[in-house]
Amino acid sequence: MKNTGVDIEKLLRENKAIQIRPQGYSMYPFLVPGRDEVVIESVDPHKVKRGDVILYRRTGSILVLHRVYRHDKTGIYMVGDNQTEIEGPIREEQVKGILVGMVRNGKYVPVSAPIYRITSRIWLRLRIFRPVIGKTIRKLLRKNGE
């Protein structure tokens, strides 16, 4: 997450929802930098489950918005939607908030929307095939762009 000068963690501790623009392509294609904004609220880390997109602070480092791959007694394991490598475990105290919706092209889309829930679940299950899928899509886009 880009440093905006706003104390994101403080706002979330005060149970205030925040709306920010994510940076980078680790959550592509679900979140596109420059186009999408995310709405994040505070969350009880014990309630975080597979498929949720959470905001967490890497140890001694930056805030990251990634999807929960697994949450068990050893911790929470994360993966970006444009990545195959699983990160973790992260500790529950590193969790700062949870994605509740996004603003895409001026329209609010809650994570409870059926199309979002279905596509994000499928995409999470296709984790190991993402490089092949991405390569195929890029090839098709290049072919159509010629």
N, CA, C and O atoms as a GROMACS GRO file, in nm:
protein
  584
    1MET      N    1   0.084  -0.118   0.000
    1MET     CA    2   0.000   0.000   0.000
    1MET      C    3   0.089   0.124   0.000
    1MET      O    4   0.188   0.132   0.072
    2LYS      N    5   0.052   0.217  -0.080
    2LYS     CA    6   0.128   0.341  -0.091
    2LYS      C    7   0.108   0.426   0.034
    2LYS      O    8  -0.001   0.430   0.090
    3ASN      N    9   0.213   0.493   0.077
    3ASN     CA   10   0.205   0.582   0.192
    3ASN      C   11   0.126   0.706   0.153
    3ASN      O   12   0.171   0.787   0.071
    4THR      N   13   0.007   0.720   0.211
    4THR     CA   14  -0.081   0.833   0.177
    4THR      C   15  -0.073   0.944   0.279
    4THR      O   16  -0.136   1.048   0.262
    5GLY      N   17   0.004   0.925   0.386
    5GLY     CA   18   0.010   1.024   0.493
    5GLY      C   19  -0.101   1.004   0.594
    5GLY      O   20  -0.102   1.070   0.699
    6VAL      N   21  -0.194   0.915   0.565
    6VAL     CA   22  -0.304   0.885   0.656
    6VAL      C   23  -0.265   0.761   0.736
    6VAL      O   24  -0.210   0.666   0.681
    7ASP      N   25  -0.294   0.762   0.865
    7ASP     CA   26  -0.263   0.646   0.949
    7ASP      C   27  -0.375   0.544   0.934
    7ASP      O   28  -0.472   0.544   1.010
    8ILE      N   29  -0.360   0.457   0.836
    8ILE     CA   30  -0.461   0.357   0.803
    8ILE      C   31  -0.489   0.267   0.922
    8ILE      O   32  -0.605   0.240   0.954
    9GLU      N   33  -0.384   0.222   0.988
    9GLU     CA   34  -0.402   0.130   1.101
    9GLU      C   35  -0.479   0.197   1.215
    9GLU      O   36  -0.562   0.133   1.279
   10LYS      N   37  -0.452   0.324   1.240
   10LYS     CA   38  -0.523   0.397   1.345
   10LYS      C   39  -0.672   0.408   1.312
   10LYS      O   40  -0.756   0.384   1.398
   11LEU      N   41  -0.703   0.442   1.188
   11LEU     CA   42  -0.843   0.451   1.147
   11LEU      C   43  -0.915   0.318   1.163
   11LEU      O   44  -1.029   0.314   1.209
   12LEU      N   45  -0.849   0.209   1.126
   12LEU     CA   46  -0.911   0.077   1.140
   12LEU      C   47  -0.928   0.038   1.287
   12LEU      O   48  -1.028  -0.023   1.324
   13ARG      N   49  -0.830   0.074   1.372
   13ARG     CA   50  -0.844   0.047   1.516
   13ARG      C   51  -0.963   0.124   1.574
   13ARG      O   52  -1.025   0.079   1.671
   14GLU      N   53  -0.994   0.239   1.515
   14GLU     CA   54  -1.109   0.319   1.559
   14GLU      C   55  -1.239   0.274   1.493
   14GLU      O   56  -1.340   0.343   1.500
   15ASN      N   57  -1.234   0.157   1.429
   15ASN     CA   58  -1.351   0.098   1.360
   15ASN      C   59  -1.407   0.187   1.250
   15ASN      O   60  -1.528   0.189   1.226
   16LYS      N   61  -1.319   0.260   1.183
   16LYS     CA   62  -1.360   0.342   1.070
   16LYS      C   63  -1.326   0.267   0.941
   16LYS      O   64  -1.216   0.212   0.928
   17ALA      N   65  -1.418   0.267   0.847
   17ALA     CA   66  -1.390   0.208   0.716
   17ALA      C   67  -1.300   0.302   0.638
   17ALA      O   68  -1.310   0.424   0.652
   18ILE      N   69  -1.214   0.246   0.558
   18ILE     CA   70  -1.126   0.327   0.474
   18ILE      C   71  -1.146   0.289   0.328
   18ILE      O   72  -1.181   0.175   0.296
   19GLN      N   73  -1.124   0.384   0.240
   19GLN     CA   74  -1.129   0.359   0.096
   19GLN      C   75  -0.999   0.410   0.036
   19GLN      O   76  -0.969   0.529   0.041
   20ILE      N   77  -0.923   0.318  -0.022
   20ILE     CA   78  -0.791   0.351  -0.076
   20ILE      C   79  -0.770   0.283  -0.211
   20ILE      O   80  -0.841   0.189  -0.246
   21ARG      N   81  -0.672   0.332  -0.285
   21ARG     CA   82  -0.633   0.271  -0.412
   21ARG      C   83  -0.516   0.175  -0.386
   21ARG      O   84  -0.411   0.218  -0.337
   22PRO      N   85  -0.533   0.048  -0.418
   22PRO     CA   86  -0.421  -0.045  -0.401
   22PRO      C   87  -0.311  -0.017  -0.503
   22PRO      O   88  -0.337   0.035  -0.612
   23GLN      N   89  -0.189  -0.052  -0.468
   23GLN     CA   90  -0.073  -0.034  -0.555
   23GLN      C   91  -0.022  -0.172  -0.597
   23GLN      O   92  -0.036  -0.268  -0.521
   24GLY      N   93   0.035  -0.182  -0.713
   24GLY     CA   94   0.096  -0.307  -0.758
   24GLY      C   95  -0.005  -0.403  -0.820
   24GLY      O   96  -0.126  -0.380  -0.818
   25TYR      N   97   0.049  -0.509  -0.876
   25TYR     CA   98  -0.033  -0.605  -0.950
   25TYR      C   99  -0.047  -0.740  -0.881
   25TYR      O  100  -0.088  -0.837  -0.946
   26SER      N  101  -0.015  -0.751  -0.753
   26SER     CA  102  -0.022  -0.881  -0.687
   26SER      C  103  -0.164  -0.934  -0.674
   26SER      O  104  -0.184  -1.054  -0.658
   27MET      N  105  -0.265  -0.846  -0.682
   27MET     CA  106  -0.404  -0.890  -0.672
   27MET      C  107  -0.477  -0.886  -0.806
   27MET      O  108  -0.599  -0.901  -0.811
   28TYR      N  109  -0.403  -0.864  -0.914
   28TYR     CA  110  -0.461  -0.867  -1.048
   28TYR      C  111  -0.506  -1.009  -1.078
   28TYR      O  112  -0.432  -1.101  -1.043
   29PRO      N  113  -0.617  -1.036  -1.138
   29PRO     CA  114  -0.707  -0.947  -1.210
   29PRO      C  115  -0.822  -0.892  -1.125
   29PRO      O  116  -0.903  -0.814  -1.175
   30PHE      N  117  -0.831  -0.932  -0.998
   30PHE     CA  118  -0.944  -0.886  -0.916
   30PHE      C  119  -0.933  -0.740  -0.877
   30PHE      O  120  -1.034  -0.671  -0.865
   31LEU      N  121  -0.811  -0.693  -0.859
   31LEU     CA  122  -0.789  -0.551  -0.828
   31LEU      C  123  -0.686  -0.496  -0.926
   31LEU      O  124  -0.576  -0.549  -0.939
   32VAL      N  125  -0.722  -0.388  -0.993
   32VAL     CA  126  -0.634  -0.328  -1.093
   32VAL      C  127  -0.592  -0.190  -1.043
   32VAL      O  128  -0.676  -0.103  -1.022
   33PRO      N  129  -0.460  -0.170  -1.024
   33PRO     CA  130  -0.414  -0.039  -0.977
   33PRO      C  131  -0.448   0.070  -1.077
   33PRO      O  132  -0.439   0.051  -1.199
   34GLY      N  133  -0.487   0.186  -1.023
   34GLY     CA  134  -0.524   0.298  -1.109
   34GLY      C  135  -0.670   0.296  -1.150
   34GLY      O  136  -0.724   0.400  -1.190
   35ARG      N  137  -0.734   0.181  -1.142
   35ARG     CA  138  -0.875   0.171  -1.178
   35ARG      C  139  -0.961   0.149  -1.054
   35ARG      O  140  -1.064   0.215  -1.037
   36ASP      N  141  -0.920   0.056  -0.969
   36ASP     CA  142  -1.003   0.014  -0.856
   36ASP      C  143  -0.964   0.082  -0.726
   36ASP      O  144  -0.849   0.120  -0.706
   37GLU      N  145  -1.062   0.096  -0.639
   37GLU     CA  146  -1.039   0.137  -0.500
   37GLU      C  147  -1.096   0.026  -0.413
   37GLU      O  148  -1.190  -0.043  -0.453
   38VAL      N  149  -1.039   0.010  -0.295
   38VAL     CA  150  -1.088  -0.093  -0.203
   38VAL      C  151  -1.146  -0.028  -0.079
   38VAL      O  152  -1.101   0.078  -0.035
   39VAL      N  153  -1.246  -0.094  -0.023
   39VAL     CA  154  -1.306  -0.050   0.103
   39VAL      C  155  -1.272  -0.157   0.206
   39VAL      O  156  -1.304  -0.274   0.190
   40ILE      N  157  -1.205  -0.112   0.311
   40ILE     CA  158  -1.155  -0.203   0.414
   40ILE      C  159  -1.212  -0.161   0.548
   40ILE      O  160  -1.219  -0.042   0.580
   41GLU      N  161  -1.252  -0.261   0.628
   41GLU     CA  162  -1.301  -0.238   0.763
   41GLU      C  163  -1.217  -0.320   0.860
   41GLU      O  164  -1.144  -0.411   0.819
   42SER      N  165  -1.228  -0.288   0.988
   42SER     CA  166  -1.157  -0.366   1.089
   42SER      C  167  -1.220  -0.505   1.096
   42SER      O  168  -1.335  -0.525   1.055
   43VAL      N  169  -1.144  -0.600   1.147
   43VAL     CA  170  -1.192  -0.738   1.154
   43VAL      C  171  -1.132  -0.807   1.276
   43VAL      O  172  -1.021  -0.775   1.318
   44ASP      N  173  -1.207  -0.900   1.332
   44ASP     CA  174  -1.155  -0.988   1.436
   44ASP      C  175  -1.071  -1.094   1.364
   44ASP      O  176  -1.126  -1.174   1.289
   45PRO      N  177  -0.939  -1.097   1.387
   45PRO     CA  178  -0.853  -1.191   1.314
   45PRO      C  179  -0.893  -1.338   1.331
   45PRO      O  180  -0.864  -1.420   1.244
   46HIS      N  181  -0.960  -1.371   1.442
   46HIS     CA  182  -1.004  -1.509   1.463
   46HIS      C  183  -1.111  -1.550   1.362
   46HIS      O  184  -1.131  -1.669   1.337
   47LYS      N  185  -1.181  -1.452   1.305
   47LYS     CA  186  -1.291  -1.480   1.212
   47LYS      C  187  -1.248  -1.483   1.066
   47LYS      O  188  -1.329  -1.509   0.977
   48VAL      N  189  -1.122  -1.455   1.041
   48VAL     CA  190  -1.070  -1.455   0.904
   48VAL      C  191  -1.071  -1.598   0.851
   48VAL      O  192  -1.029  -1.691   0.920
   49LYS      N  193  -1.118  -1.615   0.726
   49LYS     CA  194  -1.127  -1.749   0.670
   49LYS      C  195  -1.074  -1.753   0.526
   49LYS      O  196  -1.050  -1.649   0.464
   50ARG      N  197  -1.057  -1.873   0.476
   50ARG     CA  198  -1.008  -1.894   0.340
   50ARG      C  199  -1.092  -1.813   0.242
   50ARG      O  200  -1.215  -1.814   0.246
   51GLY      N  201  -1.022  -1.743   0.153
   51GLY     CA  202  -1.089  -1.664   0.051
   51GLY      C  203  -1.106  -1.518   0.086
   51GLY      O  204  -1.123  -1.435  -0.004
   52ASP      N  205  -1.100  -1.483   0.216
   52ASP     CA  206  -1.109  -1.343   0.255
   52ASP      C  207  -0.986  -1.268   0.205
   52ASP      O  208  -0.877  -1.326   0.197
   53VAL      N  209  -1.003  -1.142   0.173
   53VAL     CA  210  -0.890  -1.056   0.136
   53VAL      C  211  -0.865  -0.966   0.256
   53VAL      O  212  -0.952  -0.889   0.296
   54ILE      N  213  -0.745  -0.976   0.313
   54ILE     CA  214  -0.716  -0.899   0.433
   54ILE      C  215  -0.596  -0.806   0.411
   54ILE      O  216  -0.509  -0.831   0.328
   55LEU      N  217  -0.598  -0.700   0.489
   55LEU     CA  218  -0.487  -0.606   0.494
   55LEU      C  219  -0.403  -0.645   0.614
   55LEU      O  220  -0.454  -0.653   0.726
   56TYR      N  221  -0.275  -0.670   0.593
   56TYR     CA  222  -0.187  -0.708   0.703
   56TYR      C  223  -0.053  -0.638   0.687
   56TYR      O  224  -0.017  -0.593   0.578
   57ARG      N  225   0.018  -0.633   0.798
   57ARG     CA  226   0.152  -0.573   0.795
   57ARG      C  227   0.254  -0.685   0.800
   57ARG      O  228   0.257  -0.764   0.894
   58ARG      N  229   0.338  -0.689   0.697
   58ARG     CA  230   0.449  -0.784   0.700
   58ARG      C  231   0.540  -0.745   0.815
   58ARG      O  232   0.551  -0.628   0.849
   59THR      N  233   0.606  -0.843   0.876
   59THR     CA  234   0.692  -0.817   0.990
   59THR      C  235   0.794  -0.709   0.956
   59THR      O  236   0.876  -0.725   0.866
   60GLY      N  237   0.786  -0.598   1.031
   60GLY     CA  238   0.879  -0.487   1.013
   60GLY      C  239   0.874  -0.423   0.877
   60GLY      O  240   0.972  -0.365   0.832
   61SER      N  241   0.760  -0.433   0.810
   61SER     CA  242   0.758  -0.389   0.671
   61SER      C  243   0.626  -0.322   0.634
   61SER      O  244   0.564  -0.253   0.716
   62ILE      N  245   0.585  -0.343   0.512
   62ILE     CA  246   0.473  -0.271   0.450
   62ILE      C  247   0.337  -0.337   0.476
   62ILE      O  248   0.328  -0.452   0.517
   63LEU      N  249   0.233  -0.259   0.450
   63LEU     CA  250   0.097  -0.312   0.451
   63LEU      C  251   0.073  -0.382   0.318
   63LEU      O  252   0.112  -0.333   0.212
   64VAL      N  253   0.008  -0.499   0.325
   64VAL     CA  254  -0.016  -0.581   0.207
   64VAL      C  255  -0.163  -0.623   0.207
   64VAL      O  256  -0.219  -0.652   0.312
   65LEU      N  257  -0.222  -0.627   0.089
   65LEU     CA  258  -0.360  -0.672   0.073
   65LEU      C  259  -0.357  -0.799  -0.012
   65LEU      O  260  -0.336  -0.793  -0.133
   66HIS      N  261  -0.379  -0.915   0.053
   66HIS     CA  262  -0.376  -1.044  -0.016
   66HIS      C  263  -0.491  -1.132   0.033
   66HIS      O  264  -0.558  -1.100   0.132
   67ARG      N  265  -0.511  -1.242  -0.037
   67ARG     CA  266  -0.619  -1.335  -0.007
   67ARG      C  267  -0.570  -1.444   0.090
   67ARG      O  268  -0.457  -1.491   0.080
   68VAL      N  269  -0.658  -1.482   0.182
   68VAL     CA  270  -0.627  -1.589   0.276
   68VAL      C  271  -0.634  -1.722   0.202
   68VAL      O  272  -0.736  -1.757   0.143
   69TYR      N  273  -0.524  -1.795   0.206
   69TYR     CA  274  -0.520  -1.928   0.146
   69TYR      C  275  -0.560  -2.033   0.250
   69TYR      O  276  -0.631  -2.129   0.220
   70ARG      N  277  -0.512  -2.011   0.372
   70ARG     CA  278  -0.543  -2.106   0.481
   70ARG      C  279  -0.529  -2.033   0.614
   70ARG      O  280  -0.444  -1.945   0.629
   71HIS      N  281  -0.613  -2.070   0.710
   71HIS     CA  282  -0.604  -2.016   0.846
   71HIS      C  283  -0.621  -2.134   0.941
   71HIS      O  284  -0.728  -2.194   0.949
   72ASP      N  285  -0.513  -2.166   1.011
   72ASP     CA  286  -0.519  -2.276   1.107
   72ASP      C  287  -0.443  -2.238   1.233
   72ASP      O  288  -0.407  -2.121   1.251
   73LYS      N  289  -0.418  -2.334   1.320
   73LYS     CA  290  -0.355  -2.303   1.449
   73LYS      C  291  -0.212  -2.252   1.435
   73LYS      O  292  -0.159  -2.190   1.528
   74THR      N  293  -0.148  -2.276   1.320
   74THR     CA  294  -0.010  -2.229   1.301
   74THR      C  295  -0.006  -2.085   1.251
   74THR      O  296   0.099  -2.021   1.256
   75GLY      N  297  -0.118  -2.033   1.203
   75GLY     CA  298  -0.123  -1.895   1.155
   75GLY      C  299  -0.208  -1.881   1.030
   75GLY      O  300  -0.288  -1.968   0.997
   76ILE      N  301  -0.188  -1.770   0.963
   76ILE     CA  302  -0.265  -1.738   0.843
   76ILE      C  303  -0.168  -1.739   0.724
   76ILE      O  304  -0.062  -1.678   0.729
   77TYR      N  305  -0.207  -1.809   0.620
   77TYR     CA  306  -0.125  -1.820   0.500
   77TYR      C  307  -0.192  -1.742   0.388
   77TYR      O  308  -0.313  -1.755   0.366
   78MET      N  309  -0.113  -1.660   0.318
   78MET     CA  310  -0.165  -1.564   0.222
   78MET      C  311  -0.114  -1.591   0.081
   78MET      O  312  -0.008  -1.652   0.062
   79VAL      N  313  -0.191  -1.544  -0.017
   79VAL     CA  314  -0.146  -1.551  -0.156
   79VAL      C  315  -0.212  -1.437  -0.233
   79VAL      O  316  -0.332  -1.412  -0.218
   80GLY      N  317  -0.134  -1.370  -0.316
   80GLY     CA  318  -0.190  -1.268  -0.405
   80GLY      C  319  -0.262  -1.336  -0.520
   80GLY      O  320  -0.227  -1.448  -0.558
   81ASP      N  321  -0.362  -1.271  -0.576
   81ASP     CA  322  -0.438  -1.330  -0.686
   81ASP      C  323  -0.355  -1.344  -0.814
   81ASP      O  324  -0.394  -1.418  -0.904
   82ASN      N  325  -0.243  -1.275  -0.822
   82ASN     CA  326  -0.156  -1.283  -0.938
   82ASN      C  327  -0.026  -1.357  -0.902
   82ASN      O  328   0.076  -1.340  -0.968
   83GLN      N  329  -0.032  -1.439  -0.797
   83GLN     CA  330   0.086  -1.509  -0.748
   83GLN      C  331   0.054  -1.656  -0.726
   83GLN      O  332  -0.063  -1.695  -0.716
   84THR      N  333   0.157  -1.737  -0.719
   84THR     CA  334   0.138  -1.878  -0.687
   84THR      C  335   0.201  -1.915  -0.554
   84THR      O  336   0.160  -2.012  -0.490
   85GLU      N  337   0.301  -1.838  -0.511
   85GLU     CA  338   0.372  -1.869  -0.387
   85GLU      C  339   0.290  -1.826  -0.266
   85GLU      O  340   0.238  -1.714  -0.260
   86ILE      N  341   0.280  -1.916  -0.169
   86ILE     CA  342   0.205  -1.888  -0.047
   86ILE      C  343   0.299  -1.826   0.055
   86ILE      O  344   0.410  -1.873   0.076
   87GLU      N  345   0.252  -1.719   0.118
   87GLU     CA  346   0.329  -1.647   0.220
   87GLU      C  347   0.271  -1.682   0.357
   87GLU      O  348   0.150  -1.688   0.375
   88GLY      N  349   0.360  -1.705   0.452
   88GLY     CA  350   0.310  -1.728   0.587
   88GLY      C  351   0.391  -1.832   0.660
   88GLY      O  352   0.485  -1.890   0.606
   89PRO      N  353   0.353  -1.853   0.782
   89PRO     CA  354   0.232  -1.797   0.843
   89PRO      C  355   0.253  -1.653   0.891
   89PRO      O  356   0.361  -1.614   0.933
   90ILE      N  357   0.145  -1.577   0.882
   90ILE     CA  358   0.145  -1.448   0.948
   90ILE      C  359   0.065  -1.465   1.077
   90ILE      O  360  -0.021  -1.553   1.087
   91ARG      N  361   0.095  -1.382   1.174
   91ARG     CA  362   0.027  -1.391   1.303
   91ARG      C  363  -0.102  -1.308   1.301
   91ARG      O  364  -0.112  -1.211   1.225
   92GLU      N  365  -0.197  -1.346   1.382
   92GLU     CA  366  -0.325  -1.275   1.385
   92GLU      C  367  -0.308  -1.128   1.419
   92GLU      O  368  -0.385  -1.044   1.371
   93GLU      N  369  -0.208  -1.094   1.501
   93GLU     CA  370  -0.189  -0.952   1.537
   93GLU      C  371  -0.138  -0.868   1.419
   93GLU      O  372  -0.139  -0.746   1.425
   94GLN      N  373  -0.094  -0.934   1.312
   94GLN     CA  374  -0.052  -0.861   1.192
   94GLN      C  375  -0.171  -0.818   1.106
   94GLN      O  376  -0.157  -0.732   1.020
   95VAL      N  377  -0.287  -0.879   1.130
   95VAL     CA  378  -0.407  -0.849   1.052
   95VAL      C  379  -0.462  -0.713   1.095
   95VAL      O  380  -0.483  -0.688   1.214
   96LYS      N  381  -0.484  -0.626   0.998
   96LYS     CA  382  -0.531  -0.490   1.025
   96LYS      C  383  -0.674  -0.467   0.979
   96LYS      O  384  -0.746  -0.387   1.039
   97GLY      N  385  -0.717  -0.534   0.874
   97GLY     CA  386  -0.852  -0.512   0.823
   97GLY      C  387  -0.890  -0.615   0.718
   97GLY      O  388  -0.809  -0.699   0.679
   98ILE      N  389  -1.014  -0.606   0.672
   98ILE     CA  390  -1.066  -0.699   0.573
   98ILE      C  391  -1.136  -0.623   0.461
   98ILE      O  392  -1.202  -0.522   0.485
   99LEU      N  393  -1.120  -0.672   0.340
   99LEU     CA  394  -1.187  -0.613   0.224
   99LEU      C  395  -1.337  -0.642   0.234
   99LEU      O  396  -1.378  -0.757   0.248
  100VAL      N  397  -1.418  -0.535   0.226
  100VAL     CA  398  -1.564  -0.553   0.228
  100VAL      C  399  -1.626  -0.516   0.094
  100VAL      O  400  -1.741  -0.550   0.067
  101GLY      N  401  -1.549  -0.447   0.010
  101GLY     CA  402  -1.599  -0.411  -0.121
  101GLY      C  403  -1.495  -0.336  -0.199
  101GLY      O  404  -1.386  -0.305  -0.150
  102MET      N  405  -1.530  -0.309  -0.323
  102MET     CA  406  -1.440  -0.233  -0.410
  102MET      C  407  -1.522  -0.138  -0.494
  102MET      O  408  -1.640  -0.159  -0.519
  103VAL      N  409  -1.457  -0.033  -0.538
  103VAL     CA  410  -1.520   0.062  -0.629
  103VAL      C  411  -1.449   0.045  -0.763
  103VAL      O  412  -1.329   0.070  -0.775
  104ARG      N  413  -1.526   0.003  -0.861
  104ARG     CA  414  -1.471  -0.021  -0.995
  104ARG      C  415  -1.549   0.063  -1.094
  104ARG      O  416  -1.671   0.048  -1.109
  105ASN      N  417  -1.478   0.153  -1.162
  105ASN     CA  418  -1.543   0.241  -1.260
  105ASN      C  419  -1.660   0.317  -1.198
  105ASN      O  420  -1.764   0.335  -1.261
  106GLY      N  421  -1.642   0.360  -1.073
  106GLY     CA  422  -1.743   0.440  -1.004
  106GLY      C  423  -1.856   0.361  -0.942
  106GLY      O  424  -1.945   0.420  -0.881
  107LYS      N  425  -1.855   0.229  -0.956
  107LYS     CA  426  -1.963   0.146  -0.902
  107LYS      C  427  -1.911   0.060  -0.786
  107LYS      O  428  -1.807  -0.004  -0.798
  108TYR      N  429  -1.986   0.061  -0.675
  108TYR     CA  430  -1.947  -0.018  -0.558
  108TYR      C  431  -1.987  -0.164  -0.577
  108TYR      O  432  -2.100  -0.194  -0.613
  109VAL      N  433  -1.892  -0.254  -0.553
  109VAL     CA  434  -1.916  -0.398  -0.562
  109VAL      C  435  -1.880  -0.460  -0.427
  109VAL      O  436  -1.762  -0.465  -0.391
  110PRO      N  437  -1.980  -0.508  -0.351
  110PRO     CA  438  -1.948  -0.571  -0.222
  110PRO      C  439  -1.890  -0.711  -0.243
  110PRO      O  440  -1.921  -0.777  -0.342
  111VAL      N  441  -1.806  -0.756  -0.150
  111VAL     CA  442  -1.750  -0.891  -0.163
  111VAL      C  443  -1.858  -0.997  -0.143
  111VAL      O  444  -1.835  -1.115  -0.171
  112SER      N  445  -1.974  -0.956  -0.095
  112SER     CA  446  -2.085  -1.050  -0.079
  112SER      C  447  -2.161  -1.072  -0.210
  112SER      O  448  -2.249  -1.159  -0.216
  113ALA      N  449  -2.130  -0.996  -0.315
  113ALA     CA  450  -2.197  -1.011  -0.444
  113ALA      C  451  -2.169  -1.152  -0.499
  113ALA      O  452  -2.054  -1.196  -0.498
  114PRO      N  453  -2.273  -1.221  -0.546
  114PRO     CA  454  -2.254  -1.360  -0.593
  114PRO      C  455  -2.144  -1.375  -0.698
  114PRO      O  456  -2.066  -1.470  -0.691
  115ILE      N  457  -2.136  -1.285  -0.794
  115ILE     CA  458  -2.034  -1.298  -0.899
  115ILE      C  459  -1.893  -1.288  -0.841
  115ILE      O  460  -1.802  -1.359  -0.884
  116TYR      N  461  -1.875  -1.199  -0.743
  116TYR     CA  462  -1.744  -1.185  -0.679
  116TYR      C  463  -1.711  -1.313  -0.601
  116TYR      O  464  -1.600  -1.366  -0.613
  117ARG      N  465  -1.806  -1.361  -0.522
  117ARG     CA  466  -1.782  -1.480  -0.439
  117ARG      C  467  -1.746  -1.601  -0.525
  117ARG      O  468  -1.652  -1.674  -0.494
  118ILE      N  469  -1.820  -1.621  -0.632
  118ILE     CA  470  -1.797  -1.738  -0.718
  118ILE      C  471  -1.663  -1.728  -0.789
  118ILE      O  472  -1.584  -1.822  -0.785
  119THR      N  473  -1.636  -1.615  -0.854
  119THR     CA  474  -1.511  -1.604  -0.930
  119THR      C  475  -1.388  -1.605  -0.840
  119THR      O  476  -1.285  -1.661  -0.877
  120SER      N  477  -1.397  -1.544  -0.722
  120SER     CA  478  -1.280  -1.543  -0.634
  120SER      C  479  -1.252  -1.683  -0.579
  120SER      O  480  -1.136  -1.720  -0.560
  121ARG      N  481  -1.355  -1.760  -0.552
  121ARG     CA  482  -1.334  -1.899  -0.505
  121ARG      C  483  -1.270  -1.985  -0.613
  121ARG      O  484  -1.178  -2.061  -0.587
  122ILE      N  485  -1.321  -1.970  -0.735
  122ILE     CA  486  -1.264  -2.047  -0.846
  122ILE      C  487  -1.117  -2.008  -0.866
  122ILE      O  488  -1.031  -2.094  -0.881
  123TRP      N  489  -1.089  -1.876  -0.865
  123TRP     CA  490  -0.952  -1.828  -0.888
  123TRP      C  491  -0.857  -1.879  -0.780
  123TRP      O  492  -0.742  -1.913  -0.810
  124LEU      N  493  -0.903  -1.885  -0.656
  124LEU     CA  494  -0.818  -1.935  -0.547
  124LEU      C  495  -0.784  -2.082  -0.570
  124LEU      O  496  -0.671  -2.124  -0.547
  125ARG      N  497  -0.880  -2.159  -0.616
  125ARG     CA  498  -0.856  -2.301  -0.643
  125ARG      C  499  -0.763  -2.323  -0.763
  125ARG      O  500  -0.697  -2.427  -0.771
  126LEU      N  501  -0.758  -2.229  -0.853
  126LEU     CA  502  -0.674  -2.241  -0.972
  126LEU      C  503  -0.531  -2.189  -0.950
  126LEU      O  504  -0.458  -2.168  -1.047
  127ARG      N  505  -0.492  -2.169  -0.826
  127ARG     CA  506  -0.363  -2.108  -0.794
  127ARG      C  507  -0.246  -2.168  -0.870
  127ARG      O  508  -0.166  -2.093  -0.928
  128ILE      N  509  -0.233  -2.298  -0.873
  128ILE     CA  510  -0.116  -2.360  -0.937
  128ILE      C  511  -0.118  -2.346  -1.090
  128ILE      O  512  -0.015  -2.362  -1.155
  129PHE      N  513  -0.235  -2.316  -1.147
  129PHE     CA  514  -0.246  -2.303  -1.292
  129PHE      C  515  -0.235  -2.158  -1.339
  129PHE      O  516  -0.239  -2.132  -1.460
  130ARG      N  517  -0.222  -2.064  -1.247
  130ARG     CA  518  -0.222  -1.921  -1.283
  130ARG      C  519  -0.116  -1.883  -1.386
  130ARG      O  520  -0.147  -1.805  -1.476
  131PRO      N  521   0.007  -1.933  -1.377
  131PRO     CA  522   0.105  -1.894  -1.479
  131PRO      C  523   0.062  -1.932  -1.621
  131PRO      O  524   0.079  -1.855  -1.714
  132VAL      N  525   0.007  -2.051  -1.636
  132VAL     CA  526  -0.038  -2.098  -1.768
  132VAL      C  527  -0.158  -2.015  -1.814
  132VAL      O  528  -0.166  -1.976  -1.931
  133ILE      N  529  -0.252  -1.990  -1.723
  133ILE     CA  530  -0.369  -1.909  -1.757
  133ILE      C  531  -0.326  -1.769  -1.800
  133ILE      O  532  -0.373  -1.718  -1.901
  134GLY      N  533  -0.237  -1.708  -1.722
  134GLY     CA  534  -0.189  -1.573  -1.754
  134GLY      C  535  -0.119  -1.568  -1.888
  134GLY      O  536  -0.140  -1.475  -1.967
  135LYS      N  537  -0.035  -1.667  -1.915
  135LYS     CA  538   0.038  -1.671  -2.042
  135LYS      C  539  -0.060  -1.683  -2.159
  135LYS      O  540  -0.044  -1.616  -2.261
  136THR      N  541  -0.161  -1.767  -2.145
  136THR     CA  542  -0.262  -1.785  -2.249
  136THR      C  543  -0.340  -1.657  -2.273
  136THR      O  544  -0.363  -1.618  -2.388
  137ILE      N  545  -0.380  -1.590  -2.166
  137ILE     CA  546  -0.455  -1.465  -2.180
  137ILE      C  547  -0.370  -1.358  -2.248
  137ILE      O  548  -0.419  -1.288  -2.338
  138ARG      N  549  -0.244  -1.346  -2.207
  138ARG     CA  550  -0.155  -1.246  -2.270
  138ARG      C  551  -0.138  -1.275  -2.420
  138ARG      O  552  -0.135  -1.183  -2.501
  139LYS      N  553  -0.125  -1.403  -2.454
  139LYS     CA  554  -0.109  -1.441  -2.594
  139LYS      C  555  -0.235  -1.404  -2.674
  139LYS      O  556  -0.225  -1.352  -2.785
  140LEU      N  557  -0.352  -1.431  -2.617
  140LEU     CA  558  -0.478  -1.396  -2.684
  140LEU      C  559  -0.493  -1.245  -2.700
  140LEU      O  560  -0.538  -1.198  -2.804
  141LEU      N  561  -0.455  -1.171  -2.598
  141LEU     CA  562  -0.465  -1.025  -2.605
  141LEU      C  563  -0.372  -0.968  -2.712
  141LEU      O  564  -0.409  -0.877  -2.785
  142ARG      N  565  -0.250  -1.023  -2.720
  142ARG     CA  566  -0.156  -0.978  -2.823
  142ARG      C  567  -0.209  -1.009  -2.962
  142ARG      O  568  -0.198  -0.927  -3.054
  143LYS      N  569  -0.266  -1.128  -2.977
  143LYS     CA  570  -0.320  -1.169  -3.107
  143LYS      C  571  -0.436  -1.078  -3.149
  143LYS      O  572  -0.444  -1.039  -3.265
  144ASN      N  573  -0.524  -1.045  -3.055
  144ASN     CA  574  -0.638  -0.959  -3.086
  144ASN      C  575  -0.596  -0.814  -3.106
  144ASN      O  576  -0.666  -0.738  -3.173
  145GLY      N  577  -0.483  -0.775  -3.049
  145GLY     CA  578  -0.434  -0.638  -3.062
  145GLY      C  579  -0.360  -0.612  -3.192
  145GLY      O  580  -0.335  -0.496  -3.226
  146GLU      N  581  -0.325  -0.717  -3.264
  146GLU     CA  582  -0.249  -0.700  -3.390
  146GLU      C  583  -0.336  -0.652  -3.503
  146GLU      O  584  -0.288  -0.633  -3.615
   0.00000   0.00000   0.00000
